Amino acid sequence: MKILVLNCGSSSIKYQLLDMATETLITKGLVERIGLKDSVLKYTVEGVQRKIERDIPGHSEGISLVLDVISKGEHRVIDSLDEITAVGHRVTHGGEKFKDSVVITDSVIKDIEACIPIAPLHNPANLEGIYACRKLMPDTLQVAVFDTAFHQTMPEKAYMYGLPYDLYKKYGVRRYGFHGTSHRYVTEQTAKLMGKKPEDLKLVICHLGNGASVTAVKNGKSVDTSMGFTPLEGLIMGTRCGEIDPALVCFIMEHEDMTAKQVSRYLNSKSGVLGLSEISSDFRDLEDAAIAGDERAEMTINAFAYQVERYIGAYIMVMNGADAIVFTAGLGENSPYVRAKVCADLDYLGSRLDAARNEKGEKTRKISTDDSKVAVYVVPTNEEIMIARECKRFLNK
Ligand code: ADP
């Protein structure tokens, strides 16, 4: 069973072809600079990276090129597109409509289009991928997997903002949360690792990448998460500001003479650890700088780690306890430095990081001491496998 997973951004298409009999990767690639000069497809087959540079004016042409590379020519990995049993699309926003993944039909497309006003940066690109695949592979099962769906179990008290209720009724203004596919995958993997069912666990999952969010998962269900109406809320991120006093939006617009669009770009692309450190949005650069004695870099990492710590504390409180704290995504999986800062104050939980385990070991591992009451784990995420598992679920039905 071969499943193609697509993640379409405004000018990019990330893809993976997976063999779901064994959950192994067959090939993966990335189309970049769609509709711009110097568009390129970079792909990996059997560990060798290759690239094709050519004009790629739209998503349809991009996906068409990907399908050609996969199924034709000297680096093909399948002999016919018929070997692809399903395509899984990552869709950012499913609003309140989609509480689970769905098989894509005309009416599903209409409902995803209806979410565009609340996800203008993401859903249109995701839809481009869906339109293109339906045209190019009309007989193949297409499945939409939403970043928001896992968080649809949050109780009202966790998702309502202190704003006039009318905004919720008119526009659906509320917390939605994102990275749901990752939080769900990590929940399942952690439960396996602990030899328990997700239903029997309370987990705090820290997805720390370029975008970052913390989720409280109680009995297998998301009960609160740090991202909000958009992925801008919550933690300080690579280039996103995370939570700030909302009055600052007007303050910045007034004093820096910005329009609504400009301030949105400022908060999404110029802020976060990049804006704060004035060094980089990449934590590797910040760690190097901090270790070399750069005070601003150290302050930036401390501010980030402090926020993660604060969410962990809050979420353990709202779940009335936790069985484990889990680190995942680029930074969560790879930075002992940041993990140690986040976990500096676990004594009240009766827990402690094990310095050697934190420093190195298997990719998936426990990093707390064996006598810790609340365990701490590193569990690599894999959103593509989760999306492909969702496709498989529909194929098996
Ligand atoms: P996204 O998918 O949101 O773009 P990733 O999950 O790939 O992000 O994470 C990217 C972040 O992880 C970057 O800020 C990068 O610096 C950080 N990262 C990756 N590897 C390391 C490492 N070895 N040490 C510190 N940070 C790392």
Short mmCIF file of N, CA and C and ligand atoms in Angstrom, two decimals, residues 14 90 179 207-212 238 240 273 281-285 287 328-336 338 381 383, ligand 1:
data_model
loop_
_atom_site.label_atom_id
_atom_site.label_comp_id
_atom_site.label_asym_id
_atom_site.label_seq_id
_atom_site.Cartn_x
_atom_site.Cartn_y
_atom_site.Cartn_z
N LYS A 14 5.66 20.09 -0.38
CA LYS A 14 6.50 19.05 0.23
C LYS A 14 5.77 17.75 0.02
N ARG A 90 -2.26 17.53 3.73
CA ARG A 90 -2.25 18.28 4.98
C ARG A 90 -3.05 19.56 4.75
N HIS A 179 -0.76 22.17 14.64
CA HIS A 179 0.18 21.06 14.88
C HIS A 179 -0.56 19.82 15.40
N HIS A 207 5.78 20.61 21.22
CA HIS A 207 6.23 20.56 19.81
C HIS A 207 7.04 21.83 19.59
N LEU A 208 8.36 21.70 19.64
CA LEU A 208 9.22 22.88 19.55
C LEU A 208 10.02 22.82 18.25
N GLY A 209 9.52 23.54 17.25
CA GLY A 209 10.22 23.65 15.97
C GLY A 209 10.30 25.12 15.64
N ASN A 210 10.34 25.40 14.37
CA ASN A 210 10.28 26.79 13.95
C ASN A 210 8.98 27.42 14.42
N GLY A 211 7.88 26.69 14.17
CA GLY A 211 6.61 26.99 14.82
C GLY A 211 6.59 26.12 16.07
N ALA A 212 6.01 26.61 17.17
CA ALA A 212 6.06 25.81 18.40
C ALA A 212 4.74 25.89 19.15
N GLY A 238 10.20 30.94 16.03
CA GLY A 238 11.33 31.38 15.20
C GLY A 238 11.18 32.85 14.81
N ARG A 240 7.70 34.26 14.89
CA ARG A 240 6.38 34.75 15.38
C ARG A 240 6.49 35.18 16.83
N VAL A 273 12.14 34.78 18.15
CA VAL A 273 13.54 34.79 18.58
C VAL A 273 14.42 35.56 17.59
N SER A 281 16.67 33.21 13.41
CA SER A 281 15.45 32.51 13.83
C SER A 281 15.79 31.05 14.14
N ASP A 282 17.02 30.66 13.83
CA ASP A 282 17.42 29.27 14.00
C ASP A 282 18.10 29.08 15.37
N PHE A 283 17.53 28.17 16.14
CA PHE A 283 18.04 27.97 17.50
C PHE A 283 19.48 27.47 17.53
N ARG A 284 19.93 26.82 16.44
CA ARG A 284 21.32 26.37 16.44
C ARG A 284 22.26 27.56 16.49
N ASP A 285 21.91 28.61 15.71
CA ASP A 285 22.74 29.82 15.71
C ASP A 285 22.70 30.49 17.09
N GLU A 287 22.08 29.07 20.02
CA GLU A 287 22.83 28.29 21.01
C GLU A 287 24.32 28.53 20.86
N THR A 328 9.24 17.20 21.27
CA THR A 328 9.29 16.75 19.88
C THR A 328 9.58 17.91 18.94
N ALA A 329 9.77 17.62 17.65
CA ALA A 329 10.07 18.57 16.55
C ALA A 329 11.54 19.03 16.63
N GLY A 330 11.97 19.78 15.60
CA GLY A 330 13.38 20.11 15.39
C GLY A 330 14.16 20.42 16.65
N LEU A 331 13.67 21.36 17.40
CA LEU A 331 14.37 21.81 18.59
C LEU A 331 14.13 20.85 19.77
N GLY A 332 12.88 20.44 19.93
CA GLY A 332 12.54 19.52 21.02
C GLY A 332 13.30 18.21 20.94
N GLU A 333 13.51 17.74 19.71
CA GLU A 333 14.20 16.46 19.53
C GLU A 333 15.72 16.58 19.62
N ASN A 334 16.23 17.78 19.27
CA ASN A 334 17.68 17.88 19.05
C ASN A 334 18.45 18.79 20.00
N SER A 335 17.75 19.47 20.90
CA SER A 335 18.49 20.41 21.73
C SER A 335 18.48 20.07 23.22
N PRO A 336 19.52 19.35 23.69
CA PRO A 336 19.63 19.09 25.13
C PRO A 336 19.71 20.40 25.92
N VAL A 338 18.25 23.40 25.35
CA VAL A 338 16.93 23.99 25.62
C VAL A 338 16.11 23.10 26.55
N THR A 381 8.60 13.42 16.05
CA THR A 381 7.29 13.49 15.40
C THR A 381 7.40 13.00 13.97
N GLU A 383 4.62 13.79 11.01
CA GLU A 383 3.27 14.16 10.57
C GLU A 383 2.88 13.39 9.30
P1 ADP B 1 9.33 23.49 11.22
O1 ADP B 1 8.84 22.14 10.74
O2 ADP B 1 8.36 24.22 12.10
O3 ADP B 1 9.91 24.36 10.15
P2 ADP B 1 11.36 21.98 12.63
O4 ADP B 1 10.55 21.08 13.47
O5 ADP B 1 12.10 21.41 11.49
O6 ADP B 1 10.54 23.26 12.20
O7 ADP B 1 12.41 22.71 13.61
C1 ADP B 1 13.26 23.70 13.18
C2 ADP B 1 13.95 24.31 14.40
O8 ADP B 1 14.63 23.28 15.11
C3 ADP B 1 14.99 25.36 14.02
O9 ADP B 1 14.88 26.51 14.82
C4 ADP B 1 16.29 24.64 14.28
O10 ADP B 1 17.27 25.49 14.71
C5 ADP B 1 15.94 23.72 15.43
N1 ADP B 1 16.93 22.64 15.48
C6 ADP B 1 17.08 21.63 14.62
N2 ADP B 1 18.14 20.88 14.98
C7 ADP B 1 18.68 21.45 16.09
C8 ADP B 1 19.79 21.16 16.95
N3 ADP B 1 20.58 20.12 16.73
N4 ADP B 1 20.00 21.99 17.99
C9 ADP B 1 19.23 23.04 18.21
N5 ADP B 1 18.17 23.37 17.45
C10 ADP B 1 17.89 22.58 16.41
#
